[in-house]
Amino acid sequence: MRRRNLSRVLREVAAAGTVSRAGVAARIGLTRAGVAPLVEELLRAGLLVETGRAAGGGRGRPGSGLTASDRGPAGLGAEIGVGHLAVCAVDLRGRVRARVAVAAANRHSAPGPVLRRLSALLAEVTSRMAAEGLRPAGLTVAVPGLVARGSATVVHAPNLGWRQTDLASGLAGTPVPLTVDNEAHLGALAELRLGGGTDGPAPPADFVHVSADAGIGAAVVVDGQLLRGARGFAGELGHVPVYPDGRPCDCGGRGCLEQYAGERAVLRAGGIAPDAAAHAGPGARIALLARRAADGDTTATGALREAGTALGIALAGAVNLLDPRAVVLGGALAGLAPWILPSLERELAVRTAVAPAAARPGGCVVTVSRLGAEGPLLGAAHSALSAVLDDPAGTSTPAHSPQS
Amino acid sequence: MRRRNLSRVLREVAAAGTVSRAGVAARIGLTRAGVAPLVEELLRAGLLVETGRAAGGGRGRPGSGLTASDRGPAGLGAEIGVGHLAVCAVDLRGRVRARVAVAAANRHSAPGPVLRRLSALLAEVTSRMAAEGLRPAGLTVAVPGLVARGSATVVHAPNLGWRQTDLASGLAGTPVPLTVDNEAHLGALAELRLGGGTDGPAPPADFVHVSADAGIGAAVVVDGQLLRGARGFAGELGHVPVYPDGRPCDCGGRGCLEQYAGERAVLRAGGIAPDAAAHAGPGARIALLARRAADGDTTATGALREAGTALGIALAGAVNLLDPRAVVLGGALAGLAPWILPSLERELAVRTAVAPAAARPGGCVVTVSRLGAEGPLLGAAHSALSAVLDDPAGTSTPAHSPQS
C-alpha cells in the first residue's frame, strides 16, 4: 500500500509539473498528514525536489512547491527501424534530455552488428545523461516485429529478417533492465500518454493506432489498456488481407495491406527510386514523396490515394470488429495524412456502420498523431521510465544496478 | 464486502453442484466461521438449500451439504431471430427449466407485432416457471443487431429492418429488469460460461466467437471479458470486407463477409429454395443444406467451401489484429463446420503468422461450439441470472418487483 501511494504521489507531481503538498493530497484523496512522509521519502530518494513557489505562480514559503527531479533516473528508449537506429532519454518530468538517430541499412541484416551499433548509441546517450546527473532506470527497445509477450525475444521481424532473436545477449553491456516491445505497441502507449498534448483534447481511451515504418503495424487500445493478444502478437494490421487474390506477401499470404500501403509499396508506386535521397537520414524518401505530393505530382498523389484506399478497407474491418472511438495515424503515415485521408475516410464511411463521425454523429473519428515517427521511440523511453513511477522505492537507489 | 462475499458463496455453490460449508470456505479463502453467517443468509433467502449429503457422495450429518435452490429466482432469456422467436428459463443450478421456440417471419418486420408475440411466449414460460416454484429474476433479450451500450435500444438490426427501436415499451408487461444485447455477444458469454462442458477442456479466455443466424455476428473475448467497443457495436464481422469490389451489401458496403458466408448467401449458393422446408421450424433449411452436404451433393459442399474461404479471409484479419487463443464457430456455423472448416483453416494457415495451431505450435486453434444455435438463448438466460449471482441480497426478496 505504501509502495502504491509513493507511486501515486510521484506520478501526480510528474504530471502536474509543480504542485504543493496540499495539492497532491487533494488530487490523490489522502490527508496532508498522510502525504507528508511519502513526500519526504521521495525527496530523500532524489525523485522529487522542492521549489520556492507553489503551483499557480504564487509565492509561498520556500519549499512549498514540489516538482519531479530533472536529475536522477530517466527512461532509456531505443528503436531498431528498418532504415534507422535511434536512442533517447526521458527524465521524470517527461522531457527528452538526449537523443541520437542514425540511418542504418537494417533490412535483412545480421542481428549482431546491428546490436553492436545500437550499443554504441546507447553508450553515447548514457554518457550525455551522466554529464547532466541522469542515470538510466531501464531500457525499452522498439522493434518492427513480433515479440513474445514478456520476453526480450523477437519471434519474427520480417523486414529485418530476424527470427527467434534474443536481444538480451546482444545488449548485455547495458547495465539496466531490458524490455523489448513491438514498435506499434509503443507508439500507441506514447499516444495514450502524450497524444493529447497540453492544449488539445485528451486522447480517447479506445483507439486503433496505425503506424508505418517499412512495414505497417497497429495497436489496439481498449479502456486505456493496450490489447497485446494471447501471445503478444496483436496488431498485425499489415497482414490483414485487403485484396485476397492480390500481390504475394513475404509472410506467405496474398494481398496483405503492407503490399499496398507499406513504405516500400508506396515509394515504388510513387516513383521514388530505391537510391533516392540515400544517406539523407531516416525518413528522407518518405519526406521526398510528401514534397512531390505537395507539389501536385500525380504519380505521388495517386500512390498515396491507393494506399489510403487499402488502409481504409483494412481499417473498416478493424472498426467493424472493435468499435473504437478513434483511428490514429502515426509513424510515417502522419506526415502523409493529407493525401491518404480522403480515400481512407471514404472507404470507412461506406464500409462501417459506426464511422466516420462526420457522416454519423458519435461515430469513429480518424485523427493524425502529433508524435508522428517519434511515437515508438518516445513510447519506449516512457515505458522504461514507468518502472520508476510504478515503484519509486524499488528503483531509487543510485545506479548502476546489475541487469535483471 | 458482505455483498461481495454473499455473491462468492452463492457462485461457488452453484458451480460446485453440492458442496460442504468447509468446502465453500476453502475454495473462497474464508474461515468456516466467516462463511457460516453468509450461508445462513442465503439459506433464509431460499437461494441455497441443504442436502443430506456433502459433495463426494459421503454420508454426513443432515444438512452438511449445500446446493443452489432449484426453486426461487431464475434467469429468463429470449431471442429474436430473423426466422424464429425463443424463450428459456435457467435456474440457479444452471439447468434449463422451460423453453419454447417458434418459427417466425421476422425479416423486415414491424417491431410491435414481433414484441407482442414474444410477450406471449414470455408469459407461457413464466407460467410454467411459476408451476415449478420459480420466479423470473431478470430478462435478457438477444437480437441480431447493434445495441447501444447499456440500453434497451436496438440501434440497427439490418435483417429485421429495425432502427432505433426501444424494446422496453414493447416488453413493458414483463415484470422484471430488462436487458437487451447482441446475439453474438450473448453466444460468446454462453461459450465462456458453458463452452468447456463438464468433460472437455476449459474454454480459453481469449477467443473470437463467430455465429450465424441470418447474418454473421462475432464477439471478441479478451482475458475472459467481452470486448463491447466504445458504443457497444464491436463484433460486426459480417461487414468486414472480404472481396472489396464484390457483391453489394445491405449495409451500403461491398463484398462484406455476410454476402458470402451469411445464411441467405449460403442457402442460395447451396441450391436451397427460399420456400424449402417452410414451416418445418427454425433452422430447417440449414439442416437440409447440411444433410445434402453429408450426402455428397456438390452444390451444397461447394457453397460451404466458398463460405469457409470467405470466413477464413475475414478471420485472418481478426486473428492478425487480435492474436486470440482460439476461434470458436457457433450458431448455425457449428452444424456446418465439417464442410466449412477445411477451406477456412487453409486461409488462416496461409494468411496469419500465428495460426493455426496444427501448422505452428502455440498458434490459434479453430474449435466448434457444443452449444451451436442454442448459444445466444442460453447466454441471455445466464446473463439475466447473473444479477442474482452478483447481488444475492438485492434480489432475494420474492418477486415481482417493478421493472427497473
Coordinates of C-alpha atoms in Angstrom, one line a residue, chain B residues 13-223:
Chain B
V13 CA -22.1 -23.5 -4.6
A14 CA -23.9 -23.0 -7.9
A15 CA -20.7 -24.0 -9.8
A16 CA -19.9 -26.9 -7.5
G17 CA -23.3 -28.6 -7.6
T18 CA -23.2 -29.9 -4.0
V19 CA -20.5 -28.9 -1.5
S20 CA -20.0 -28.7 2.2
R21 CA -19.6 -25.5 4.2
A22 CA -16.0 -26.4 4.8
G23 CA -15.6 -26.9 1.0
V24 CA -17.0 -23.5 0.3
A25 CA -14.8 -21.8 2.9
A26 CA -11.7 -23.5 1.5
R27 CA -12.5 -22.5 -2.1
I28 CA -13.1 -18.9 -1.5
G29 CA -10.4 -18.5 1.2
L30 CA -12.5 -17.6 4.2
T31 CA -12.8 -19.4 7.6
R32 CA -15.7 -21.7 8.3
A33 CA -16.8 -19.2 10.9
G34 CA -16.7 -16.4 8.3
V35 CA -18.7 -18.5 5.8
A36 CA -21.4 -19.7 8.3
P37 CA -23.4 -16.4 8.5
L38 CA -23.2 -15.9 4.8
V39 CA -24.6 -19.4 4.2
E40 CA -27.4 -18.8 6.8
E41 CA -28.4 -15.7 4.9
L42 CA -28.5 -17.5 1.6
L43 CA -30.5 -20.3 3.1
R44 CA -33.0 -17.9 4.7
A45 CA -33.4 -16.2 1.3
G46 CA -34.1 -19.5 -0.3
L47 CA -31.1 -19.3 -2.7
L48 CA -29.3 -22.2 -1.1
V49 CA -30.8 -25.4 0.3
E50 CA -29.3 -28.1 2.5
T51 CA -29.0 -31.7 1.3
G52 CA -28.4 -34.7 3.5
R53 CA -25.1 -35.4 1.8
A54 CA -21.9 -33.5 1.2
A55 CA -20.0 -33.4 -2.0
G56 CA -18.2 -36.6 -2.9
G57 CA -21.2 -38.7 -2.0
G58 CA -20.2 -39.5 1.6
R59 CA -22.9 -39.5 4.2
G60 CA -22.5 -36.6 6.6
R61 CA -24.8 -35.3 9.3
P62 CA -28.1 -34.0 7.8
G63 CA -27.5 -30.5 6.4
S64 CA -23.8 -30.9 5.8
G65 CA -24.2 -30.5 2.0
L66 CA -25.2 -27.3 0.3
T67 CA -26.7 -26.9 -3.1
A68 CA -28.3 -24.0 -5.1
S69 CA -32.0 -24.0 -4.9
D70 CA -34.0 -25.4 -7.8
R71 CA -36.8 -23.1 -6.9
G72 CA -36.7 -19.3 -6.4
P73 CA -35.1 -16.9 -8.9
A74 CA -34.3 -18.0 -12.5
G75 CA -32.9 -16.1 -15.5
L76 CA -35.2 -15.5 -18.4
G77 CA -33.6 -15.4 -21.8
A78 CA -35.3 -14.5 -25.1
E79 CA -34.1 -14.5 -28.6
I80 CA -35.5 -12.5 -31.6
G81 CA -34.1 -14.3 -34.6
V82 CA -34.8 -13.4 -38.2
G83 CA -36.7 -16.7 -38.6
H84 CA -37.7 -17.6 -35.1
L85 CA -38.5 -16.5 -31.5
A86 CA -37.4 -18.4 -28.5
V87 CA -37.6 -18.1 -24.7
C88 CA -36.0 -20.1 -22.0
A89 CA -35.5 -20.1 -18.2
V90 CA -32.4 -21.2 -16.4
D91 CA -32.4 -21.9 -12.6
L92 CA -29.6 -21.2 -10.1
R93 CA -28.2 -24.7 -10.8
G94 CA -27.7 -23.7 -14.4
R95 CA -30.4 -26.1 -15.7
V96 CA -32.8 -25.1 -18.5
R97 CA -36.3 -25.5 -16.8
A98 CA -38.5 -24.2 -19.6
R99 CA -38.1 -23.5 -23.2
V100 CA -40.3 -22.5 -26.1
A101 CA -39.3 -21.7 -29.7
V102 CA -41.4 -20.9 -32.7
A103 CA -40.7 -20.2 -36.4
A104 CA -41.4 -16.5 -37.2
A105 CA -41.1 -14.4 -40.3
N106 CA -39.3 -11.5 -38.7
R107 CA -37.3 -10.3 -41.7
H108 CA -38.2 -6.6 -42.3
S109 CA -41.0 -6.8 -39.7
A110 CA -42.7 -4.1 -37.7
P111 CA -41.4 -4.4 -34.1
G112 CA -44.9 -4.1 -32.4
P113 CA -46.3 -7.5 -33.5
V114 CA -43.0 -9.3 -33.0
L115 CA -42.7 -8.0 -29.4
R116 CA -46.4 -8.9 -28.7
R117 CA -45.7 -12.4 -29.9
L118 CA -42.5 -12.6 -27.8
S119 CA -44.5 -11.3 -24.8
A120 CA -46.9 -14.2 -25.2
L121 CA -44.1 -16.7 -25.2
L122 CA -42.6 -15.0 -22.1
A123 CA -46.0 -15.3 -20.4
E124 CA -46.1 -19.0 -21.3
V125 CA -42.6 -19.6 -19.9
T126 CA -43.2 -17.6 -16.7
S127 CA -46.4 -19.5 -16.1
R128 CA -44.6 -22.8 -16.5
M129 CA -41.9 -21.5 -14.1
A130 CA -44.5 -20.5 -11.5
A131 CA -45.9 -24.0 -11.5
E132 CA -42.4 -25.2 -10.5
G133 CA -41.8 -22.6 -7.9
L134 CA -39.5 -20.4 -10.0
R135 CA -39.8 -16.7 -10.4
P136 CA -38.0 -14.6 -13.1
A137 CA -35.1 -12.5 -11.7
G138 CA -34.4 -10.7 -14.9
L139 CA -34.9 -10.9 -18.7
T140 CA -32.2 -10.6 -21.3
V141 CA -33.2 -10.4 -25.0
A142 CA -30.8 -11.4 -27.7
V143 CA -31.2 -9.5 -31.0
P144 CA -29.3 -9.8 -34.3
G145 CA -28.2 -6.2 -34.5
L146 CA -26.4 -3.3 -32.8
V147 CA -27.5 -2.4 -29.3
A148 CA -26.4 0.9 -27.7
R149 CA -24.2 0.0 -24.7
G150 CA -26.2 -0.2 -21.5
S151 CA -29.6 0.5 -23.2
A152 CA -32.6 -1.4 -24.4
T153 CA -32.4 0.3 -27.8
V154 CA -31.7 -1.7 -31.0
V155 CA -29.8 0.9 -33.0
H156 CA -29.8 -1.1 -36.2
A157 CA -30.8 -4.7 -36.9
P158 CA -30.5 -4.8 -40.7
N159 CA -32.1 -8.3 -41.2
L160 CA -35.1 -7.3 -39.0
G161 CA -35.2 -3.9 -40.6
W162 CA -35.3 -2.2 -37.2
R163 CA -33.6 1.1 -36.5
Q164 CA -33.6 3.0 -33.1
T165 CA -36.2 0.5 -31.7
D166 CA -36.6 0.7 -28.0
L167 CA -37.7 -2.8 -26.7
A168 CA -38.6 -1.5 -23.2
S169 CA -42.0 -0.2 -24.2
G170 CA -42.9 -3.3 -26.3
L171 CA -42.0 -5.6 -23.5
A172 CA -43.3 -3.4 -20.7
G173 CA -45.6 -6.2 -19.5
T174 CA -42.6 -8.2 -18.3
P175 CA -42.3 -7.6 -14.5
V176 CA -38.5 -7.9 -14.3
P177 CA -35.5 -5.8 -15.2
L178 CA -34.9 -5.9 -18.9
T179 CA -31.5 -6.1 -20.7
V180 CA -31.0 -6.2 -24.5
D181 CA -27.8 -7.4 -26.0
N182 CA -26.4 -8.5 -29.4
E183 CA -26.9 -12.2 -30.0
A184 CA -23.3 -12.9 -30.9
H185 CA -22.2 -11.2 -27.6
L186 CA -24.5 -13.4 -25.7
G187 CA -23.4 -16.5 -27.6
A188 CA -19.8 -15.7 -26.6
L189 CA -20.8 -15.3 -22.9
A190 CA -22.5 -18.7 -23.1
E191 CA -19.3 -20.1 -24.6
L192 CA -17.3 -18.6 -21.8
R193 CA -19.6 -20.0 -19.1
L194 CA -20.6 -23.3 -20.6
G195 CA -18.4 -23.9 -23.6
G196 CA -15.9 -26.1 -21.8
G197 CA -18.5 -28.6 -20.6
T198 CA -18.0 -31.0 -17.8
D199 CA -15.6 -33.3 -19.5
G200 CA -13.9 -31.0 -22.1
P201 CA -11.1 -28.6 -21.5
A202 CA -11.9 -25.2 -20.0
P203 CA -12.8 -22.6 -22.7
P204 CA -9.9 -20.3 -23.4
A205 CA -10.1 -16.8 -22.0
D206 CA -9.1 -15.2 -25.3
F207 CA -11.2 -16.1 -28.3
V208 CA -13.2 -14.8 -31.3
H209 CA -16.7 -16.3 -31.3
V210 CA -18.4 -16.4 -34.7
S211 CA -22.0 -17.2 -35.1
A212 CA -24.5 -17.1 -37.9
D213 CA -28.2 -16.6 -37.8
A214 CA -29.4 -14.8 -40.9
G215 CA -26.4 -12.5 -40.6
I216 CA -23.0 -13.2 -39.2
G217 CA -22.0 -11.8 -35.8
A218 CA -19.0 -12.2 -33.7
A219 CA -17.7 -11.4 -30.3
V220 CA -14.2 -10.8 -29.1
V221 CA -13.3 -12.1 -25.6
V222 CA -10.1 -10.9 -24.1
D223 CA -8.9 -12.2 -20.7

